[in-house]
Short mmCIF file of C-alpha atoms in Angstrom, two decimals:
data_model
loop_
_atom_site.label_atom_id
_atom_site.label_comp_id
_atom_site.label_asym_id
_atom_site.label_seq_id
_atom_site.Cartn_x
_atom_site.Cartn_y
_atom_site.Cartn_z
CA UNK A 120 7.64 39.12 -0.53
CA UNK A 121 6.22 39.21 -3.42
CA UNK A 122 6.80 42.65 -5.55
CA UNK A 123 3.73 44.23 -7.87
CA UNK A 124 3.75 47.15 -10.73
CA UNK A 125 0.87 49.75 -9.45
CA UNK A 126 0.07 51.17 -13.41
CA UNK A 127 -1.94 54.70 -12.00
CA UNK A 128 -1.58 54.29 -7.92
CA UNK A 129 -2.17 58.02 -6.29
CA UNK A 130 -5.27 58.38 -6.06
CA UNK A 131 -8.71 56.34 -5.23
CA UNK A 132 -8.53 52.35 -5.92
CA UNK A 133 -4.90 52.51 -7.36
CA UNK A 134 -4.25 54.66 -4.35
CA UNK A 135 -5.65 51.77 -2.57
CA UNK A 136 -4.13 48.99 -4.07
CA UNK A 137 -1.04 51.03 -2.62
CA UNK A 138 -2.34 50.83 0.83
CA UNK A 139 -3.20 47.18 0.40
CA UNK A 140 -0.67 46.33 -0.46
CA UNK A 141 2.11 48.31 1.53
CA UNK A 142 -0.20 46.62 4.66
CA UNK A 143 0.45 43.36 3.13
CA UNK A 144 4.40 44.34 3.09
CA UNK A 145 4.86 43.61 -0.40
CA UNK A 146 6.93 46.23 -2.44
CA UNK A 147 4.92 48.62 -4.56
CA UNK A 148 6.24 51.18 -7.78
CA UNK A 149 3.71 52.86 -9.59
CA UNK A 150 4.09 53.92 -12.52
CA UNK A 151 2.11 57.42 -13.48
CA UNK A 152 2.85 61.11 -14.53
CA UNK A 153 2.97 61.96 -11.70
CA UNK A 154 0.30 64.88 -12.34
CA UNK A 155 -2.70 63.68 -9.28
CA UNK A 156 -2.50 62.05 -6.27
CA UNK A 157 1.25 62.76 -5.18
CA UNK A 158 3.72 60.03 -4.31
CA UNK A 159 3.46 57.56 -1.49
CA UNK A 160 5.83 56.72 0.99
CA UNK A 161 6.62 53.50 0.81
CA UNK A 162 6.00 53.36 -2.71
CA UNK A 163 9.22 53.56 -5.50
CA UNK A 164 7.81 56.01 -8.67
CA UNK A 165 8.53 56.04 -11.87
CA UNK A 166 7.18 58.67 -13.65
CA UNK A 167 5.66 58.80 -17.45
CA UNK A 168 3.21 58.21 -20.39
CA UNK A 169 1.85 55.04 -21.07
CA UNK A 170 1.32 56.24 -24.36
CA UNK A 171 5.53 56.54 -24.88
CA UNK A 172 7.25 53.48 -26.06
CA UNK A 173 10.55 54.66 -24.45
CA UNK A 174 8.54 55.51 -21.55
CA UNK A 175 7.12 52.57 -21.50
CA UNK A 176 10.61 50.70 -22.06
CA UNK A 177 12.22 52.64 -19.66
CA UNK A 178 10.07 51.20 -16.75
CA UNK A 179 10.33 47.59 -17.83
CA UNK A 180 13.80 47.81 -18.17
CA UNK A 181 13.27 48.72 -14.09
CA UNK A 182 12.07 45.66 -12.07
CA UNK A 183 10.70 42.51 -12.78
CA UNK A 184 7.12 41.76 -10.66
CA UNK A 185 5.63 39.29 -9.52
CA UNK A 186 2.16 40.48 -10.95
CA UNK A 187 1.35 44.35 -12.97
CA UNK A 188 -2.10 45.21 -11.50
CA UNK A 189 -3.47 48.39 -14.01
CA UNK A 190 -5.94 50.74 -12.41
CA UNK A 191 -5.41 53.69 -14.74
CA UNK A 192 -6.59 52.57 -18.44
CA UNK A 193 -9.83 54.76 -18.79
CA UNK A 194 -9.21 56.52 -21.52
CA UNK A 195 -6.73 54.71 -23.34
CA UNK A 196 -7.64 53.00 -26.30
CA UNK A 197 -6.75 48.46 -26.65
CA UNK A 198 -3.89 49.10 -28.99
CA UNK A 199 -2.54 51.05 -26.16
CA UNK A 200 -3.54 49.12 -23.16
CA UNK A 201 -1.85 46.13 -25.99
CA UNK A 202 1.63 48.55 -26.25
CA UNK A 203 1.74 48.28 -22.10
CA UNK A 204 0.48 44.22 -22.23
CA UNK A 205 3.63 43.28 -24.54
CA UNK A 206 6.33 46.09 -23.54
CA UNK A 207 5.89 44.76 -19.69
CA UNK A 208 5.61 40.93 -20.50
CA UNK A 209 8.81 40.17 -20.13
CA UNK A 210 9.69 41.37 -16.79
CA UNK A 211 6.65 39.99 -14.64
CA UNK A 212 3.72 36.91 -15.58
CA UNK A 213 0.45 38.37 -14.51
CA UNK A 214 -1.49 41.38 -15.25
CA UNK A 215 -4.56 42.32 -13.61
CA UNK A 216 -6.33 44.85 -15.84
CA UNK A 217 -9.54 46.48 -13.72
CA UNK A 218 -12.27 46.49 -16.62
CA UNK A 219 -15.60 47.49 -15.51
CA UNK A 220 -18.93 45.80 -16.17
CA UNK A 221 -19.75 48.34 -19.73
CA UNK A 222 -17.93 46.39 -20.96
CA UNK A 223 -21.38 43.38 -21.63
CA UNK A 224 -23.50 43.19 -24.31
CA UNK A 225 -26.70 43.51 -21.91
CA UNK A 226 -25.51 45.75 -19.42
CA UNK A 227 -27.95 48.15 -18.44
CA UNK A 228 -30.97 46.87 -19.61
CA UNK A 229 -30.44 42.98 -18.52
CA UNK A 230 -29.13 40.74 -15.77
CA UNK A 231 -25.41 39.75 -15.85
CA UNK A 232 -22.66 37.16 -15.15
CA UNK A 233 -19.74 36.51 -15.24
CA UNK A 234 -20.72 34.83 -18.07
CA UNK A 235 -23.00 36.66 -20.15
CA UNK A 236 -21.42 38.09 -24.25
CA UNK A 237 -19.08 40.89 -24.17
CA UNK A 238 -19.18 43.23 -26.51
CA UNK A 239 -17.22 42.88 -29.20
CA UNK A 240 -13.86 45.28 -29.78
CA UNK A 241 -10.27 44.76 -31.37
CA UNK A 242 -7.43 44.08 -29.05
CA UNK A 243 -5.86 46.77 -32.08
CA UNK A 244 -9.03 49.17 -31.40
CA UNK A 245 -7.97 53.14 -31.95
CA UNK A 246 -10.02 55.59 -29.87
CA UNK A 247 -12.46 55.29 -32.81
CA UNK A 248 -13.23 52.40 -32.68
CA UNK A 249 -16.84 52.21 -31.98
CA UNK A 250 -18.04 55.99 -32.23
CA UNK A 251 -21.82 56.14 -32.38
CA UNK A 252 -23.08 57.55 -35.28
CA UNK A 253 -24.90 61.48 -34.93
CA UNK A 254 -28.94 60.30 -34.64
CA UNK A 255 -27.91 57.27 -32.78
CA UNK A 256 -30.61 56.11 -30.70
CA UNK A 257 -29.78 52.54 -29.56
CA UNK A 258 -27.29 52.08 -26.39
CA UNK A 259 -24.03 54.42 -25.77
CA UNK A 260 -21.89 50.90 -25.88
CA UNK A 261 -18.77 52.78 -27.23
CA UNK A 262 -17.11 53.26 -23.68
CA UNK A 263 -17.89 49.47 -23.23
CA UNK A 264 -16.24 48.47 -26.99
CA UNK A 265 -12.88 50.25 -25.66
CA UNK A 266 -13.15 47.75 -22.24
CA UNK A 267 -14.15 44.99 -23.83
CA UNK A 268 -10.88 45.53 -26.69
CA UNK A 269 -9.08 46.43 -23.36
CA UNK A 270 -9.32 43.26 -21.73
CA UNK A 271 -8.89 41.03 -24.50
CA UNK A 272 -5.22 43.21 -25.45
CA UNK A 273 -4.64 41.41 -21.86
CA UNK A 274 -5.75 38.27 -22.90
CA UNK A 275 -3.53 38.15 -25.77
CA UNK A 276 -0.38 39.42 -24.47
CA UNK A 277 -0.72 37.09 -21.62
CA UNK A 278 -3.06 34.55 -21.99
CA UNK A 279 -6.33 33.34 -20.03
CA UNK A 280 -3.88 31.91 -17.41
CA UNK A 281 -2.34 35.11 -17.02
CA UNK A 282 -4.72 37.53 -17.77
CA UNK A 283 -7.25 38.85 -14.98
CA UNK A 284 -10.43 40.85 -15.42
CA UNK A 285 -11.48 42.61 -12.58
CA UNK A 286 -15.33 43.88 -13.85
CA UNK A 287 -16.00 46.24 -11.46
CA UNK A 288 -20.08 48.57 -11.38
CA UNK A 289 -20.15 52.00 -9.51
CA UNK A 290 -17.62 51.82 -7.29
CA UNK A 291 -17.44 54.12 -4.48
CA UNK A 292 -14.90 55.06 -1.15
CA UNK A 293 -13.12 57.69 0.62
CA UNK A 294 -11.27 59.76 -1.99
CA UNK A 295 -14.23 58.71 -4.80
CA UNK A 296 -13.88 61.63 -8.07
CA UNK A 297 -17.03 61.29 -9.47
CA UNK A 298 -18.68 62.47 -6.55
CA UNK A 299 -21.59 60.26 -6.39
CA UNK A 300 -22.55 59.40 -2.55
CA UNK A 301 -20.31 62.11 -0.83
CA UNK A 302 -22.93 64.34 -3.47
CA UNK A 303 -25.42 62.34 -1.90
CA UNK A 304 -24.14 62.88 1.72
CA UNK A 305 -23.77 66.87 0.66
CA UNK A 306 -27.20 67.48 0.30
CA UNK A 307 -27.68 64.68 3.37
CA UNK A 308 -25.98 67.74 5.61
CA UNK A 309 -28.42 69.87 4.47
CA UNK A 310 -31.33 69.03 5.60
CA UNK A 311 -34.73 69.83 4.60
CA UNK A 312 -37.60 67.17 2.29
CA UNK A 313 -34.55 64.98 0.70
CA UNK A 314 -36.53 64.22 -3.22
CA UNK A 315 -35.72 60.44 -2.89
CA UNK A 316 -35.56 58.38 -6.14
CA UNK A 317 -38.40 55.51 -6.68
CA UNK A 318 -38.75 52.81 -4.71
CA UNK A 319 -36.63 52.58 -1.08
CA UNK A 320 -36.39 48.79 -1.08
CA UNK A 321 -34.52 48.51 -4.76
CA UNK A 322 -31.97 46.82 -4.58
CA UNK A 323 -28.17 48.21 -5.19
CA UNK A 324 -24.78 46.84 -5.62
CA UNK A 325 -21.78 49.80 -5.50
CA UNK A 326 -18.80 48.32 -3.78
CA UNK A 327 -15.71 49.89 -1.82
CA UNK A 328 -13.15 50.43 -3.48
CA UNK A 329 -11.07 48.97 -0.73
CA UNK A 330 -12.67 45.79 -0.80
CA UNK A 331 -12.57 46.08 -5.16
CA UNK A 332 -8.13 46.77 -4.52
CA UNK A 333 -8.26 44.18 -1.33
CA UNK A 334 -9.32 41.32 -3.96
CA UNK A 335 -7.49 42.88 -6.97
CA UNK A 336 -3.71 42.06 -4.28
CA UNK A 337 -5.66 38.52 -3.37
CA UNK A 338 -5.63 38.05 -7.75
CA UNK A 339 -2.27 39.65 -7.86
CA UNK A 340 -0.64 36.30 -6.24
CA UNK A 341 -3.45 34.00 -7.42
CA UNK A 342 -2.77 30.96 -9.39
CA UNK A 343 -4.74 31.20 -12.10
CA UNK A 344 -6.20 33.82 -14.23
CA UNK A 345 -10.60 34.44 -15.18
CA UNK A 346 -13.16 37.61 -14.89
CA UNK A 347 -14.45 38.87 -12.64
CA UNK A 348 -17.74 41.05 -11.27
CA UNK A 349 -16.61 42.59 -8.96
CA UNK A 350 -19.83 44.35 -7.46
CA UNK A 351 -22.25 43.71 -3.72
CA UNK A 352 -24.34 40.29 -2.86
CA UNK A 353 -27.72 40.93 -5.15
CA UNK A 354 -30.41 42.12 -3.09
CA UNK A 355 -27.86 42.51 0.14
CA UNK A 356 -27.85 46.38 -0.12
CA UNK A 357 -30.91 48.75 -0.73
CA UNK A 358 -31.58 52.67 -1.68
CA UNK A 359 -33.64 53.05 1.35
CA UNK A 360 -30.67 51.74 3.85
CA UNK A 361 -28.22 53.38 1.82
CA UNK A 362 -29.92 57.18 1.17
CA UNK A 363 -31.21 56.51 5.85
CA UNK A 364 -27.27 55.50 6.59
CA UNK A 365 -26.52 59.10 4.28
CA UNK A 366 -29.73 60.99 6.82
CA UNK A 367 -27.80 59.11 9.90
CA UNK A 368 -24.39 60.43 10.00
CA UNK A 369 -24.81 63.55 9.09
CA UNK A 370 -26.60 63.62 11.47
CA UNK A 371 -30.35 63.52 10.74
CA UNK A 372 -30.59 66.83 9.24
CA UNK A 373 -32.87 65.64 6.16
CA UNK A 374 -36.91 63.55 5.83
CA UNK A 375 -36.57 60.67 1.99
CA UNK A 376 -39.10 61.61 0.21
CA UNK A 377 -39.87 58.67 -2.66
CA UNK A 378 -40.90 59.88 -5.77
CA UNK A 379 -42.10 57.21 -8.13
CA UNK A 380 -39.91 56.20 -10.62
CA UNK A 381 -42.27 57.58 -13.60
CA UNK A 382 -42.48 61.75 -12.52
CA UNK A 383 -39.41 62.01 -12.36
CA UNK A 384 -39.13 60.70 -15.83
CA UNK A 385 -41.71 62.94 -16.50
CA UNK A 386 -39.82 65.44 -15.19
CA UNK A 387 -36.60 64.51 -17.24
CA UNK A 388 -34.80 63.75 -14.26
CA UNK A 389 -31.03 62.65 -14.76
CA UNK A 390 -30.25 59.37 -14.45
CA UNK A 391 -27.45 58.21 -13.23
CA UNK A 392 -25.73 61.57 -12.80
CA UNK A 393 -29.30 64.28 -10.99
CA UNK A 394 -29.70 61.76 -8.14
CA UNK A 395 -26.77 59.46 -7.92
CA UNK A 396 -27.30 55.72 -8.35
CA UNK A 397 -30.79 55.99 -9.91
CA UNK A 398 -31.57 54.65 -13.22
CA UNK A 399 -34.72 52.57 -14.37
CA UNK A 400 -33.57 49.61 -16.12
CA UNK A 401 -33.83 46.70 -15.47
CA UNK A 402 -29.93 45.11 -15.40
CA UNK A 403 -28.51 47.72 -14.23
CA UNK A 404 -27.77 46.42 -10.22
CA UNK A 405 -28.99 42.65 -11.18
CA UNK A 406 -25.37 41.33 -11.25
CA UNK A 407 -24.27 38.23 -10.05
CA UNK A 408 -20.92 37.46 -7.91
CA UNK A 409 -20.65 34.00 -7.93
CA UNK A 410 -17.69 33.65 -9.12
CA UNK A 411 -15.83 36.87 -7.80
CA UNK A 412 -16.89 35.32 -4.12
CA UNK A 413 -15.95 32.56 -4.62
CA UNK A 414 -12.55 33.47 -5.31
CA UNK A 415 -12.72 35.30 -2.62
CA UNK A 416 -14.97 38.07 -2.90
CA UNK A 417 -15.45 40.31 0.14
CA UNK A 418 -18.11 43.29 0.54
CA UNK A 419 -18.37 45.16 3.39
CA UNK A 420 -21.67 46.97 4.36
CA UNK A 421 -22.70 49.67 2.60
CA UNK A 422 -23.34 51.52 5.78
CA UNK A 423 -19.75 51.58 6.16
CA UNK A 424 -17.96 52.74 3.30
CA UNK A 425 -21.01 56.29 3.88
CA UNK A 426 -19.72 55.96 7.42
CA UNK A 427 -15.60 56.30 6.10
CA UNK A 428 -16.39 58.50 2.73
CA UNK A 429 -18.11 61.01 5.45
CA UNK A 430 -15.58 61.12 8.22
CA UNK A 431 -12.88 62.04 4.34
CA UNK A 432 -14.76 64.93 3.81
CA UNK A 433 -15.32 66.13 7.62
CA UNK A 434 -11.71 66.53 7.92
CA UNK A 435 -10.95 67.44 5.01
CA UNK A 436 -10.20 64.77 1.96
CA UNK A 437 -11.12 66.65 -1.35
CA UNK A 438 -11.14 64.78 -4.73
CA UNK A 439 -7.74 64.28 -7.58
CA UNK A 440 -9.99 67.00 -9.29
CA UNK A 441 -12.20 65.58 -12.28
CA UNK A 442 -14.83 66.80 -14.81
CA UNK A 443 -18.07 64.16 -13.68
CA UNK A 444 -17.67 65.83 -10.09
CA UNK A 445 -19.95 68.54 -12.38
CA UNK A 446 -22.43 66.16 -14.17
CA UNK A 447 -23.35 64.83 -9.79
CA UNK A 448 -26.57 66.27 -8.44
CA UNK A 449 -30.02 68.18 -9.20
CA UNK A 450 -30.14 71.86 -8.95
CA UNK A 451 -32.77 72.57 -5.39
CA UNK A 452 -34.97 73.61 -7.72
CA UNK A 453 -35.48 71.08 -9.64
CA UNK A 454 -35.16 69.12 -6.88
CA UNK A 455 -38.81 71.21 -4.97
CA UNK A 456 -40.47 71.68 -8.76
CA UNK A 457 -40.30 68.44 -8.25
CA UNK A 458 -41.15 67.21 -4.32
CA UNK A 459 -44.70 69.94 -5.01
CA UNK A 460 -45.71 68.46 -8.01
CA UNK A 461 -45.39 65.16 -6.43
CA UNK A 462 -47.50 65.88 -3.59
CA UNK A 463 -50.28 67.44 -6.17
CA UNK A 464 -50.05 64.33 -8.23
CA UNK A 465 -50.28 62.42 -4.51
CA UNK A 466 -47.42 60.33 -5.65
CA UNK A 467 -45.70 60.34 -3.34
CA UNK A 468 -44.65 56.77 -1.71
CA UNK A 469 -46.09 57.69 1.64
CA UNK A 470 -44.79 59.96 4.51
CA UNK A 471 -41.64 61.99 4.19
CA UNK A 472 -39.11 59.89 5.95
#
């Protein structure tokens, strides 16, 4: 029986990792503060703070594990990830770190592969490293530099063979706390004419949370380290197919009206937030995942993710409260203003559908 430690483990990706491990018959320990999501049956839970050296020492003395899967380092500085890795290296030889495609220097402006350049970020950097100066107009690399530094922290401690870095893009599915897919589902449920952004044929690459979890578990017991882009294949899914799936599962109360990128930009629509998943940058949905797919990554069709998320919402599912939820979605009044302007300019992409 495999024994794994999940840092986090009580909500969204961490919860999916725990559920997947239990389904495989593995022994699971989770380490978290006990503030979000609740403890899970069948799991040995240790409560503590990852920024507390005493809590980390206590955790390391609890047991030995075949691997650690880190799903909860989002707001930690690299040096805090480094301290945690050093505390745990005596209790395990393998560390799977969930990072992000933001760690690449070229994201979202250019196509990426798993060999693309990663941003600078020292393994011992504090939370101030990479903070942008006032008036900065270039790329916002702060978060990416922090994650790149955390990746290096894990490698410094566990080495090339013991460190696995997963770089997902957008993760969707039941339990989502960011609010991207839930917003589109609720908008589709409301019906009427739905402002659909850009080109319906544009490729998008969200990945299901359960598929990220399964790949993380696979890598926890693999015999090698490495870096992997955990995204759906380029060109398989489209924005049109995604929004049609949202309409279908919610009863087709609405119809899509496709508005060109240029008009959305002209009206100041917030990319990535007001119309979730919409972004005009050339590389945002052009991320190769050849190495991950060769290592066994399987991404289910996006329509299945939409169906499962709608079923979760209808069953009363609620995400762990998170400030990013409120960032997503366009106000109905602004949506109608843009649709009216698009009609006046004959800018709708064909009939509403």
